[in-house]
mmCIF file of C-alpha atoms in Angstrom:
data_model
loop_
_atom_site.group_PDB
_atom_site.id
_atom_site.type_symbol
_atom_site.label_atom_id
_atom_site.label_comp_id
_atom_site.label_asym_id
_atom_site.label_seq_id
_atom_site.Cartn_x
_atom_site.Cartn_y
_atom_site.Cartn_z
ATOM 1 C CA MET A 250 -13.550 -7.492 -5.028
ATOM 2 C CA ALA A 251 -15.229 -10.386 -6.810
ATOM 3 C CA PHE A 252 -13.580 -12.316 -9.625
ATOM 4 C CA ALA A 253 -14.908 -14.850 -12.150
ATOM 5 C CA ARG A 254 -11.587 -16.688 -12.446
ATOM 6 C CA VAL A 255 -8.623 -16.959 -10.118
ATOM 7 C CA PHE A 256 -5.233 -18.534 -10.728
ATOM 8 C CA ILE A 257 -2.883 -18.715 -7.748
ATOM 9 C CA ASP A 258 0.663 -19.423 -8.903
ATOM 10 C CA GLY A 259 -0.967 -20.901 -11.979
ATOM 11 C CA VAL A 260 -3.390 -23.151 -10.131
ATOM 12 C CA ASP A 261 -6.982 -22.743 -11.293
ATOM 13 C CA THR A 262 -8.850 -21.962 -8.064
ATOM 14 C CA ASP A 263 -12.529 -21.597 -7.163
ATOM 15 C CA PRO A 264 -13.117 -17.798 -7.029
ATOM 16 C CA ASN A 265 -15.523 -18.265 -4.104
ATOM 17 C CA THR A 266 -12.847 -19.770 -1.872
ATOM 18 C CA ALA A 267 -9.574 -18.498 -3.395
ATOM 19 C CA ALA A 268 -7.427 -17.203 -0.542
ATOM 20 C CA ILE A 269 -3.904 -16.153 0.403
ATOM 21 C CA PRO A 270 -2.142 -16.570 3.763
ATOM 22 C CA VAL A 271 -2.769 -13.672 6.187
ATOM 23 C CA GLY A 272 1.015 -13.242 6.460
ATOM 24 C CA ASP A 273 1.431 -12.462 2.741
ATOM 25 C CA VAL A 274 3.430 -9.210 2.681
ATOM 26 C CA GLY A 275 1.263 -7.944 -0.151
ATOM 27 C CA PHE A 276 -1.447 -7.788 2.490
ATOM 28 C CA VAL A 277 0.524 -6.961 5.652
ATOM 29 C CA ARG A 278 2.696 -4.306 3.964
ATOM 30 C CA GLY A 279 1.235 -3.620 0.513
ATOM 31 C CA TYR A 280 4.571 -5.004 -0.709
ATOM 32 C CA GLY A 281 3.863 -6.187 -4.220
ATOM 33 C CA VAL A 282 3.149 -5.005 -7.757
ATOM 34 C CA PHE A 283 0.285 -5.322 -10.198
ATOM 35 C CA GLU A 284 -1.065 -4.786 -13.686
ATOM 36 C CA VAL A 285 -4.597 -4.559 -15.046
ATOM 37 C CA VAL A 286 -5.229 -5.429 -18.702
ATOM 38 C CA LYS A 287 -8.398 -5.463 -20.762
ATOM 39 C CA ALA A 288 -8.987 -8.512 -22.944
ATOM 40 C CA VAL A 289 -11.489 -8.778 -25.795
ATOM 41 C CA ASP A 290 -12.362 -12.292 -26.963
ATOM 42 C CA GLY A 291 -9.383 -13.591 -25.002
ATOM 43 C CA VAL A 292 -6.861 -11.206 -26.560
ATOM 44 C CA CYS A 293 -5.165 -8.951 -23.997
ATOM 45 C CA PHE A 294 -4.508 -5.324 -24.977
ATOM 46 C CA ARG A 295 -0.736 -4.828 -25.390
ATOM 47 C CA LEU A 296 0.131 -7.579 -22.942
ATOM 48 C CA PRO A 297 3.900 -7.468 -23.668
ATOM 49 C CA GLU A 298 3.996 -3.776 -22.706
ATOM 50 C CA HIS A 299 2.072 -4.508 -19.498
ATOM 51 C CA LEU A 300 4.477 -7.329 -18.677
ATOM 52 C CA ASP A 301 7.426 -5.020 -19.374
ATOM 53 C CA ARG A 302 6.044 -2.609 -16.805
ATOM 54 C CA LEU A 303 5.304 -5.428 -14.356
ATOM 55 C CA GLU A 304 8.942 -6.508 -14.652
ATOM 56 C CA ARG A 305 10.190 -2.968 -14.027
ATOM 57 C CA SER A 306 7.910 -2.599 -10.998
ATOM 58 C CA ALA A 307 8.935 -5.991 -9.604
ATOM 59 C CA ALA A 308 12.627 -5.189 -10.033
ATOM 60 C CA MET A 309 12.150 -2.030 -7.911
ATOM 61 C CA LEU A 310 10.925 -4.180 -5.013
ATOM 62 C CA GLY A 311 13.445 -6.973 -5.629
ATOM 63 C CA ILE A 312 10.697 -9.414 -6.578
ATOM 64 C CA GLU A 313 11.653 -12.197 -8.968
ATOM 65 C CA LEU A 314 8.790 -12.972 -11.371
ATOM 66 C CA PRO A 315 7.873 -16.275 -12.997
ATOM 67 C CA SER A 316 8.702 -16.530 -16.696
ATOM 68 C CA ARG A 317 6.953 -14.382 -19.270
ATOM 69 C CA GLU A 318 5.594 -17.517 -20.897
ATOM 70 C CA LEU A 319 3.818 -18.526 -17.690
ATOM 71 C CA LEU A 320 2.439 -15.033 -17.018
ATOM 72 C CA THR A 321 1.183 -14.823 -20.599
ATOM 73 C CA ARG A 322 -0.528 -18.212 -20.348
ATOM 74 C CA TRP A 323 -2.164 -17.367 -17.000
ATOM 75 C CA ALA A 324 -3.464 -14.050 -18.406
ATOM 76 C CA ALA A 325 -5.046 -15.882 -21.356
ATOM 77 C CA ASP A 326 -6.559 -18.489 -19.013
ATOM 78 C CA ALA A 327 -8.033 -15.749 -16.787
ATOM 79 C CA ALA A 328 -9.672 -14.048 -19.784
ATOM 80 C CA ASP A 329 -10.939 -17.299 -21.325
ATOM 81 C CA GLY A 330 -14.688 -17.357 -21.917
ATOM 82 C CA ILE A 331 -15.290 -13.730 -20.878
ATOM 83 C CA PRO A 332 -16.079 -11.641 -24.011
ATOM 84 C CA GLU A 333 -14.799 -8.379 -22.453
ATOM 85 C CA ALA A 334 -12.584 -9.194 -19.512
ATOM 86 C CA ILE A 335 -10.499 -7.294 -16.997
ATOM 87 C CA VAL A 336 -7.410 -9.341 -16.211
ATOM 88 C CA ARG A 337 -5.539 -8.454 -13.016
ATOM 89 C CA MET A 338 -2.048 -9.685 -12.283
ATOM 90 C CA LEU A 339 -1.229 -9.237 -8.606
ATOM 91 C CA VAL A 340 2.265 -10.219 -7.512
ATOM 92 C CA SER A 341 3.246 -10.018 -3.860
ATOM 93 C CA ALA A 342 6.662 -10.707 -2.393
ATOM 94 C CA GLY A 343 5.015 -13.748 -0.768
ATOM 95 C CA ASP A 344 5.358 -14.857 2.822
ATOM 96 C CA ASP A 345 8.783 -13.280 3.339
ATOM 97 C CA PRO A 346 9.515 -9.746 2.114
ATOM 98 C CA TRP A 347 13.182 -10.494 1.361
ATOM 99 C CA GLU A 348 13.530 -14.193 0.580
ATOM 100 C CA GLY A 349 10.679 -14.988 -1.803
ATOM 101 C CA PRO A 350 9.306 -16.827 -3.651
ATOM 102 C CA CYS A 351 6.738 -14.335 -4.881
ATOM 103 C CA ARG A 352 3.021 -15.160 -5.016
ATOM 104 C CA VAL A 353 1.158 -14.513 -8.275
ATOM 105 C CA ILE A 354 -2.617 -14.072 -8.413
ATOM 106 C CA VAL A 355 -4.112 -13.702 -11.883
ATOM 107 C CA THR A 356 -7.835 -12.963 -11.995
ATOM 108 C CA GLY A 357 -10.475 -12.424 -14.661
ATOM 109 C CA GLU A 358 -13.787 -10.579 -14.380
ATOM 110 C CA PRO A 359 -16.288 -9.070 -16.851
ATOM 111 C CA ALA A 360 -15.442 -5.461 -17.722
ATOM 112 C CA SER A 361 -17.860 -2.802 -16.465
ATOM 113 C CA PRO A 362 -19.527 -0.652 -19.128
ATOM 114 C CA GLN A 363 -17.535 2.539 -19.771
ATOM 115 C CA MET A 364 -19.203 5.798 -18.771
ATOM 116 C CA ALA A 365 -19.642 8.386 -21.528
ATOM 117 C CA SER A 366 -18.496 11.157 -19.202
ATOM 118 C CA LEU A 367 -17.061 11.506 -15.696
ATOM 119 C CA ARG A 368 -17.391 14.254 -13.124
ATOM 120 C CA LEU A 369 -13.967 14.572 -11.488
ATOM 121 C CA LEU A 370 -13.080 16.120 -8.134
ATOM 122 C CA PRO A 371 -9.570 17.634 -8.003
ATOM 123 C CA VAL A 372 -7.793 16.096 -4.992
ATOM 124 C CA ASN A 373 -4.458 17.250 -3.615
ATOM 125 C CA ALA A 374 -1.905 14.450 -3.861
ATOM 126 C CA PRO A 375 1.243 15.553 -2.009
ATOM 127 C CA TRP A 376 2.351 11.901 -1.851
ATOM 128 C CA HIS A 377 2.732 11.992 -5.639
ATOM 129 C CA SER A 378 6.168 12.403 -7.142
ATOM 130 C CA ASP A 379 5.108 15.447 -9.226
ATOM 131 C CA GLY A 380 8.641 15.804 -10.557
ATOM 132 C CA ALA A 381 10.667 14.455 -7.628
ATOM 133 C CA GLU A 382 12.967 11.588 -8.601
ATOM 134 C CA TRP A 383 13.419 8.482 -6.541
ATOM 135 C CA GLU A 384 14.052 4.782 -6.794
ATOM 136 C CA LEU A 385 10.433 3.578 -6.882
ATOM 137 C CA LEU A 386 9.277 6.240 -9.317
ATOM 138 C CA ARG A 387 6.598 4.793 -11.634
ATOM 139 C CA GLY A 388 6.522 1.468 -9.821
ATOM 140 C CA LYS A 389 2.952 0.151 -9.862
ATOM 141 C CA THR A 390 2.760 -1.288 -6.355
ATOM 142 C CA LEU A 391 -0.116 -2.777 -4.360
ATOM 143 C CA SER A 392 0.149 0.252 -2.029
ATOM 144 C CA TYR A 393 -2.768 2.198 -3.492
ATOM 145 C CA ALA A 394 -4.502 3.377 -0.312
ATOM 146 C CA ASN A 395 -3.885 7.055 -1.082
ATOM 147 C CA ASN A 396 -5.349 6.669 -4.569
ATOM 148 C CA PHE A 397 -8.376 4.789 -3.275
ATOM 149 C CA ALA A 398 -8.968 7.329 -0.539
ATOM 150 C CA ALA A 399 -8.991 10.009 -3.261
ATOM 151 C CA ILE A 400 -11.704 8.089 -5.140
ATOM 152 C CA ARG A 401 -13.685 7.735 -1.921
ATOM 153 C CA GLN A 402 -13.350 11.455 -1.197
ATOM 154 C CA ALA A 403 -14.669 12.247 -4.687
ATOM 155 C CA ARG A 404 -17.628 9.869 -4.329
ATOM 156 C CA MET A 405 -18.517 11.283 -0.919
ATOM 157 C CA ALA A 406 -18.644 14.730 -2.534
ATOM 158 C CA GLY A 407 -20.989 13.501 -5.278
ATOM 159 C CA PHE A 408 -18.397 13.086 -8.049
ATOM 160 C CA ASP A 409 -17.642 9.972 -10.102
ATOM 161 C CA ASP A 410 -13.905 9.929 -9.511
ATOM 162 C CA ALA A 411 -10.893 12.041 -8.520
ATOM 163 C CA VAL A 412 -8.140 13.717 -10.516
ATOM 164 C CA LEU A 413 -4.846 14.125 -8.681
ATOM 165 C CA ILE A 414 -3.225 17.541 -8.305
ATOM 166 C CA GLY A 415 0.471 17.663 -7.375
ATOM 167 C CA ARG A 416 2.354 19.962 -4.999
ATOM 168 C CA SER A 417 3.138 22.195 -7.986
ATOM 169 C CA GLY A 418 -0.574 22.617 -8.705
ATOM 170 C CA ARG A 419 -0.336 20.584 -11.923
ATOM 171 C CA VAL A 420 -2.952 18.053 -13.049
ATOM 172 C CA LEU A 421 -1.159 14.680 -12.976
ATOM 173 C CA GLU A 422 -3.374 11.626 -13.457
ATOM 174 C CA GLY A 423 -6.394 9.843 -12.057
ATOM 175 C CA PRO A 424 -6.165 7.397 -9.155
ATOM 176 C CA THR A 425 -6.567 4.510 -11.644
ATOM 177 C CA PHE A 426 -6.481 6.201 -15.060
ATOM 178 C CA THR A 427 -4.332 8.452 -17.193
ATOM 179 C CA VAL A 428 -5.339 11.967 -18.241
ATOM 180 C CA GLY A 429 -5.251 13.482 -21.727
ATOM 181 C CA TRP A 430 -6.905 16.299 -23.612
ATOM 182 C CA VAL A 431 -7.378 17.448 -27.186
ATOM 183 C CA VAL A 432 -6.167 20.824 -28.444
ATOM 184 C CA ASP A 433 -7.507 22.274 -31.686
ATOM 185 C CA GLU A 434 -4.451 23.452 -33.635
ATOM 186 C CA ASP A 435 -5.529 25.105 -36.890
ATOM 187 C CA GLY A 436 -8.396 22.664 -37.283
ATOM 188 C CA ARG A 437 -6.262 19.641 -36.392
ATOM 189 C CA ASP A 438 -6.839 17.730 -33.160
ATOM 190 C CA ILE A 439 -3.630 17.509 -31.143
ATOM 191 C CA TYR A 440 -3.639 15.048 -28.243
ATOM 192 C CA GLU A 441 -1.738 16.138 -25.133
ATOM 193 C CA THR A 442 -1.042 14.673 -21.689
ATOM 194 C CA PRO A 443 0.999 15.625 -18.627
ATOM 195 C CA ALA A 444 4.723 15.074 -19.188
ATOM 196 C CA MET A 445 6.394 11.885 -17.987
ATOM 197 C CA THR A 446 8.785 14.127 -15.994
ATOM 198 C CA THR A 447 5.902 14.730 -13.558
ATOM 199 C CA GLY A 448 6.376 11.135 -12.442
ATOM 200 C CA ILE A 449 2.989 9.921 -13.696
ATOM 201 C CA LEU A 450 2.587 6.233 -14.358
ATOM 202 C CA ASP A 451 3.919 5.174 -17.741
ATOM 203 C CA SER A 452 0.444 4.460 -19.125
ATOM 204 C CA ILE A 453 0.217 1.926 -21.945
ATOM 205 C CA THR A 454 -2.944 3.630 -23.255
ATOM 206 C CA ARG A 455 -1.220 7.031 -23.189
ATOM 207 C CA THR A 456 1.665 5.700 -25.282
ATOM 208 C CA ALA A 457 -0.751 3.969 -27.666
ATOM 209 C CA VAL A 458 -2.729 7.165 -28.269
ATOM 210 C CA LEU A 459 0.145 9.662 -28.561
ATOM 211 C CA MET B 707 5.335 -13.285 7.710
ATOM 212 C CA ALA B 708 4.785 -16.071 10.235
ATOM 213 C CA PHE B 709 2.519 -15.693 13.266
ATOM 214 C CA ALA B 710 2.017 -17.816 16.388
ATOM 215 C CA ARG B 711 -1.621 -16.823 16.803
ATOM 216 C CA VAL B 712 -4.194 -15.529 14.331
ATOM 217 C CA PHE B 713 -7.701 -14.237 14.986
ATOM 218 C CA ILE B 714 -9.797 -13.428 11.918
ATOM 219 C CA ASP B 715 -12.783 -11.294 12.888
ATOM 220 C CA GLY B 716 -12.304 -12.750 16.340
ATOM 221 C CA VAL B 717 -12.219 -16.387 15.249
ATOM 222 C CA ASP B 718 -9.192 -18.259 16.605
ATOM 223 C CA THR B 719 -7.588 -19.684 13.457
ATOM 224 C CA ASP B 720 -4.719 -22.103 12.828
ATOM 225 C CA PRO B 721 -1.744 -19.839 11.909
ATOM 226 C CA ASN B 722 -0.543 -22.435 9.387
ATOM 227 C CA THR B 723 -3.703 -22.199 7.309
ATOM 228 C CA ALA B 724 -5.114 -18.737 8.225
ATOM 229 C CA ALA B 725 -6.080 -17.021 4.973
ATOM 230 C CA ILE B 726 -8.048 -14.119 3.523
ATOM 231 C CA PRO B 727 -9.910 -13.957 0.195
ATOM 232 C CA VAL B 728 -7.709 -12.872 -2.743
ATOM 233 C CA GLY B 729 -10.229 -10.089 -3.433
ATOM 234 C CA ASP B 730 -9.670 -8.429 -0.034
ATOM 235 C CA VAL B 731 -8.953 -4.778 -0.865
ATOM 236 C CA GLY B 732 -6.271 -4.710 1.806
ATOM 237 C CA PHE B 733 -4.403 -7.026 -0.572
ATOM 238 C CA VAL B 734 -5.570 -5.804 -3.991
ATOM 239 C CA ARG B 735 -5.229 -2.090 -3.129
ATOM 240 C CA GLY B 736 -3.403 -1.832 0.199
ATOM 241 C CA TYR B 737 -6.672 -0.289 1.399
ATOM 242 C CA GLY B 738 -6.635 -0.824 5.139
ATOM 243 C CA VAL B 739 -4.999 0.315 8.363
ATOM 244 C CA PHE B 740 -2.898 -1.298 11.073
ATOM 245 C CA GLU B 741 -1.243 -1.055 14.443
ATOM 246 C CA VAL B 742 1.631 -2.983 16.030
ATOM 247 C CA VAL B 743 1.822 -3.204 19.821
ATOM 248 C CA LYS B 744 4.315 -4.912 22.098
ATOM 249 C CA ALA B 745 2.883 -6.983 24.948
ATOM 250 C CA VAL B 746 4.804 -8.228 27.987
ATOM 251 C CA ASP B 747 3.181 -11.034 29.970
ATOM 252 C CA GLY B 748 -0.053 -10.384 28.121
ATOM 253 C CA VAL B 749 -0.155 -6.646 28.881
ATOM 254 C CA CYS B 750 -0.119 -4.491 25.746
ATOM 255 C CA PHE B 751 1.930 -1.264 25.830
ATOM 256 C CA ARG B 752 -0.466 1.722 25.799
ATOM 257 C CA LEU B 753 -3.170 -0.186 23.953
ATOM 258 C CA PRO B 754 -5.814 2.583 24.303
ATOM 259 C CA GLU B 755 -3.481 5.044 22.553
ATOM 260 C CA HIS B 756 -2.847 2.525 19.770
ATOM 261 C CA LEU B 757 -6.586 1.966 19.379
ATOM 262 C CA ASP B 758 -7.133 5.740 19.289
ATOM 263 C CA ARG B 759 -4.722 5.944 16.377
ATOM 264 C CA LEU B 760 -6.292 2.913 14.688
ATOM 265 C CA GLU B 761 -9.673 4.668 14.900
ATOM 266 C CA ARG B 762 -8.253 7.867 13.406
ATOM 267 C CA SER B 763 -6.601 5.916 10.562
ATOM 268 C CA ALA B 764 -9.747 3.907 9.875
ATOM 269 C CA ALA B 765 -11.894 7.059 9.800
ATOM 270 C CA MET B 766 -9.601 8.497 7.088
ATOM 271 C CA LEU B 767 -10.405 5.507 4.843
ATOM 272 C CA GLY B 768 -14.078 5.385 5.841
ATOM 273 C CA ILE B 769 -13.620 2.011 7.547
ATOM 274 C CA GLU B 770 -15.988 1.227 10.417
ATOM 275 C CA LEU B 771 -14.191 -0.720 13.159
ATOM 276 C CA PRO B 772 -15.602 -3.316 15.541
ATOM 277 C CA SER B 773 -16.053 -2.128 19.123
ATOM 278 C CA ARG B 774 -13.085 -1.215 21.293
ATOM 279 C CA GLU B 775 -14.061 -3.978 23.697
ATOM 280 C CA LEU B 776 -13.720 -6.604 20.952
ATOM 281 C CA LEU B 777 -10.415 -5.209 19.659
ATOM 282 C CA THR B 778 -9.032 -5.115 23.205
ATOM 283 C CA ARG B 779 -10.077 -8.707 23.852
ATOM 284 C CA TRP B 780 -8.606 -9.957 20.548
ATOM 285 C CA ALA B 781 -5.297 -8.187 21.298
ATOM 286 C CA ALA B 782 -5.115 -9.890 24.704
ATOM 287 C CA ASP B 783 -5.968 -13.255 23.137
ATOM 288 C CA ALA B 784 -3.235 -12.807 20.486
ATOM 289 C CA ALA B 785 -0.619 -12.060 23.172
ATOM 290 C CA ASP B 786 -1.749 -14.865 25.482
ATOM 291 C CA GLY B 787 1.016 -17.292 26.402
ATOM 292 C CA ILE B 788 3.808 -15.369 24.642
ATOM 293 C CA PRO B 789 6.087 -13.729 27.297
ATOM 294 C CA GLU B 790 7.215 -10.937 24.959
ATOM 295 C CA ALA B 791 4.765 -10.636 22.080
ATOM 296 C CA ILE B 792 4.296 -8.451 19.040
ATOM 297 C CA VAL B 793 0.571 -7.977 18.458
ATOM 298 C CA ARG B 794 -0.479 -6.817 15.008
ATOM 299 C CA MET B 795 -3.940 -5.479 14.264
ATOM 300 C CA LEU B 796 -4.569 -5.438 10.513
ATOM 301 C CA VAL B 797 -7.888 -4.012 9.356
ATOM 302 C CA SER B 798 -8.797 -4.028 5.684
ATOM 303 C CA ALA B 799 -11.902 -2.540 4.119
ATOM 304 C CA GLY B 800 -12.869 -6.162 3.362
ATOM 305 C CA ASP B 801 -14.186 -7.501 0.074
ATOM 306 C CA ASP B 802 -15.695 -4.190 -1.061
ATOM 307 C CA PRO B 803 -13.758 -0.930 -0.723
ATOM 308 C CA TRP B 804 -16.859 1.168 -0.129
ATOM 309 C CA GLU B 805 -19.545 -1.034 1.408
ATOM 310 C CA GLY B 806 -17.793 -2.973 4.147
ATOM 311 C CA PRO B 807 -17.839 -4.804 6.461
ATOM 312 C CA CYS B 808 -14.170 -4.503 7.335
ATOM 313 C CA ARG B 809 -11.984 -7.543 7.961
ATOM 314 C CA VAL B 810 -9.893 -7.630 11.145
ATOM 315 C CA ILE B 811 -6.818 -9.838 11.518
ATOM 316 C CA VAL B 812 -5.157 -9.813 14.935
ATOM 317 C CA THR B 813 -1.918 -11.769 15.204
ATOM 318 C CA GLY B 814 0.610 -12.581 17.903
ATOM 319 C CA GLU B 815 4.246 -13.568 17.513
ATOM 320 C CA PRO B 816 7.315 -13.642 19.794
ATOM 321 C CA ALA B 817 9.205 -10.334 19.764
ATOM 322 C CA SER B 818 12.660 -10.383 18.165
ATOM 323 C CA PRO B 819 15.564 -9.389 20.412
ATOM 324 C CA GLN B 820 16.304 -5.652 20.177
ATOM 325 C CA MET B 821 19.632 -4.685 18.612
ATOM 326 C CA ALA B 822 21.933 -2.533 20.761
ATOM 327 C CA SER B 823 22.752 -0.329 17.776
ATOM 328 C CA LEU B 824 21.636 0.096 14.187
ATOM 329 C CA ARG B 825 23.526 1.248 11.097
ATOM 330 C CA LEU B 826 21.062 3.416 9.144
ATOM 331 C CA LEU B 827 21.173 4.365 5.475
ATOM 332 C CA PRO B 828 19.615 7.760 4.702
ATOM 333 C CA VAL B 829 16.995 7.196 1.964
ATOM 334 C CA ASN B 830 15.205 9.960 0.077
ATOM 335 C CA ALA B 831 11.461 9.762 0.713
ATOM 336 C CA PRO B 832 9.736 12.238 -1.610
ATOM 337 C CA TRP B 833 6.461 10.381 -1.041
ATOM 338 C CA HIS B 834 6.569 11.541 2.596
ATOM 339 C CA SER B 835 4.442 14.484 3.664
ATOM 340 C CA ASP B 836 7.446 16.400 5.096
ATOM 341 C CA GLY B 837 5.232 19.336 5.989
ATOM 342 C CA ALA B 838 2.562 19.081 3.270
ATOM 343 C CA GLU B 839 -0.962 18.812 4.653
ATOM 344 C CA TRP B 840 -3.556 16.451 3.313
ATOM 345 C CA GLU B 841 -6.497 14.326 4.329
ATOM 346 C CA LEU B 842 -4.643 11.062 4.979
ATOM 347 C CA LEU B 843 -1.794 12.708 6.870
ATOM 348 C CA ARG B 844 -0.589 10.385 9.674
ATOM 349 C CA GLY B 845 -2.940 7.600 8.641
ATOM 350 C CA LYS B 846 -1.195 4.266 9.291
ATOM 351 C CA THR B 847 -2.326 2.361 6.208
ATOM 352 C CA LEU B 848 -1.414 -1.080 4.853
ATOM 353 C CA SER B 849 0.221 0.719 1.894
ATOM 354 C CA TYR B 850 3.796 0.449 3.153
ATOM 355 C CA ALA B 851 5.594 -0.589 -0.054
ATOM 356 C CA ASN B 852 7.691 2.587 -0.163
ATOM 357 C CA ASN B 853 8.805 2.105 3.435
ATOM 358 C CA PHE B 854 9.643 -1.535 2.861
ATOM 359 C CA ALA B 855 11.548 -0.752 -0.319
ATOM 360 C CA ALA B 856 13.620 1.723 1.734
ATOM 361 C CA ILE B 857 14.485 -1.038 4.229
ATOM 362 C CA ARG B 858 15.407 -3.336 1.362
ATOM 363 C CA GLN B 859 17.608 -0.657 -0.196
ATOM 364 C CA ALA B 860 19.411 -0.210 3.134
ATOM 365 C CA ARG B 861 19.949 -3.960 3.564
ATOM 366 C CA MET B 862 21.252 -4.341 0.029
ATOM 367 C CA ALA B 863 23.815 -1.619 0.827
ATOM 368 C CA GLY B 864 24.952 -3.460 3.967
ATOM 369 C CA PHE B 865 23.023 -1.379 6.528
ATOM 370 C CA ASP B 866 20.545 -2.613 9.146
ATOM 371 C CA ASP B 867 17.722 -0.263 8.246
ATOM 372 C CA ALA B 868 16.856 3.048 6.571
ATOM 373 C CA VAL B 869 16.145 6.520 7.892
ATOM 374 C CA LEU B 870 13.828 8.616 5.728
ATOM 375 C CA ILE B 871 14.915 12.046 4.456
ATOM 376 C CA GLY B 872 12.193 14.413 3.209
ATOM 377 C CA ARG B 873 12.140 16.758 0.235
ATOM 378 C CA SER B 874 13.334 19.533 2.556
ATOM 379 C CA GLY B 875 16.417 17.500 3.498
ATOM 380 C CA ARG B 876 15.154 16.936 7.050
ATOM 381 C CA VAL B 877 15.470 13.638 8.925
ATOM 382 C CA LEU B 878 11.879 12.444 9.454
ATOM 383 C CA GLU B 879 11.485 8.917 10.798
ATOM 384 C CA GLY B 880 12.393 5.318 10.080
ATOM 385 C CA PRO B 881 10.318 3.098 7.779
ATOM 386 C CA THR B 882 8.882 1.347 10.873
ATOM 387 C CA PHE B 883 10.253 3.355 13.811
ATOM 388 C CA THR B 884 10.368 6.870 15.206
ATOM 389 C CA VAL B 885 13.581 8.894 15.532
ATOM 390 C CA GLY B 886 14.819 10.794 18.578
ATOM 391 C CA TRP B 887 18.124 12.088 19.933
ATOM 392 C CA VAL B 888 19.535 13.399 23.185
ATOM 393 C CA VAL B 889 21.032 16.869 23.536
ATOM 394 C CA ASP B 890 23.270 17.729 26.485
ATOM 395 C CA GLU B 891 21.994 21.043 27.859
ATOM 396 C CA ASP B 892 24.187 22.227 30.733
ATOM 397 C CA GLY B 893 24.702 18.663 31.902
ATOM 398 C CA ARG B 894 20.996 17.745 31.530
ATOM 399 C CA ASP B 895 19.859 15.290 28.861
ATOM 400 C CA ILE B 896 17.179 16.835 26.667
ATOM 401 C CA TYR B 897 15.263 14.464 24.410
ATOM 402 C CA GLU B 898 14.337 15.806 20.984
ATOM 403 C CA THR B 899 12.536 14.464 17.901
ATOM 404 C CA PRO B 900 11.432 15.837 14.532
ATOM 405 C CA ALA B 901 8.359 18.085 14.879
ATOM 406 C CA MET B 902 4.869 16.687 14.281
ATOM 407 C CA THR B 903 4.468 19.442 11.648
ATOM 408 C CA THR B 904 6.764 17.367 9.383
ATOM 409 C CA GLY B 905 3.901 14.904 9.070
ATOM 410 C CA ILE B 906 5.682 12.048 10.841
ATOM 411 C CA LEU B 907 3.543 9.316 12.339
ATOM 412 C CA ASP B 908 2.163 10.226 15.744
ATOM 413 C CA SER B 909 4.363 7.684 17.545
ATOM 414 C CA ILE B 910 3.060 6.363 20.861
ATOM 415 C CA THR B 911 6.646 5.741 22.039
ATOM 416 C CA ARG B 912 7.666 9.290 21.086
ATOM 417 C CA THR B 913 4.830 10.739 23.146
ATOM 418 C CA ALA B 914 5.632 8.419 26.061
ATOM 419 C CA VAL B 915 9.297 9.486 26.115
ATOM 420 C CA LEU B 916 8.876 13.254 25.580
#
């Protein structure tokens, strides 16, 4: 993936050469967490809520984050000068899965234009919680291979993206988006989404819209 | 993680500076596959079987691998000069999840001494297939955060490692090892393991022992 700006542990780095050690456990084991935030004119959408979730995810993996002040500054720096930016915050456990320190990559890139509609392929996602409780539930980790394989499967079949179906047969969420729908209730539009008890990601957009 | 030897797409690289681009989707999305092989005096244990599995895993993610001849040579090079070596083959989809080319990191490091016994903490693993079929079943991807979090949980509780328990309550496998046991049948030792229908990884060691 190509980025316009890259900050590695806060250091402004040339995006063409920005690199991490091959032994980083975010790479070797997908052991890390992340957030993606949209920024318009340098202002990130609900950044505190995204950082709250990043902190919860990091705590699940025992990763100690830099201060909120630093993360906030790096996010602003990554969005700087890009009118509509996607800011990614990728935090791996670093070179040692248990000892730290973590490694923080904050990137900025121009947002892609949103599509007016999407054709979605339903994909079975038995790896999804779909109601089962466990310690990492709703952690947003770097281990997204299953989600990305679902997108690939959808594209191969001529669709734009996938929508994940749980073991129960319920619609859960997209591989990288949340799902909602509008019900007409006596002429009023009621917005609905899958319940949080399905184990879907605690989407900031979902909470903002509900 | 620290390596003694690193080959990046076949290029012998200084392990102290060996790096991959931050945009590698193996890092950003855990979108890649891997194998770990032990080598004694430069001879890898059942390398063809490991490469078979690597090919199956890569096919699940739509990753096109370099030739078997190259992978075999790089594995030998990574083990060279290390009496008891762990050879890792890490293959990410590269800088673009869909277009390729892949990126191949082959590393060598001295094997750690094996422990005579392990104290294992049972950890619930609802993300595990445990009998559910799907397209990525038994793919050995870089997305190992759940497994590594299970190891961490076990260590925090004073155990050496974890053993994964599925939704059905069955013992499945370890986060990075296969599970077997010996049954005394009329004075004969019978070796048993969980069934492949549970969706456990198709362990080379398991097949060699059975």
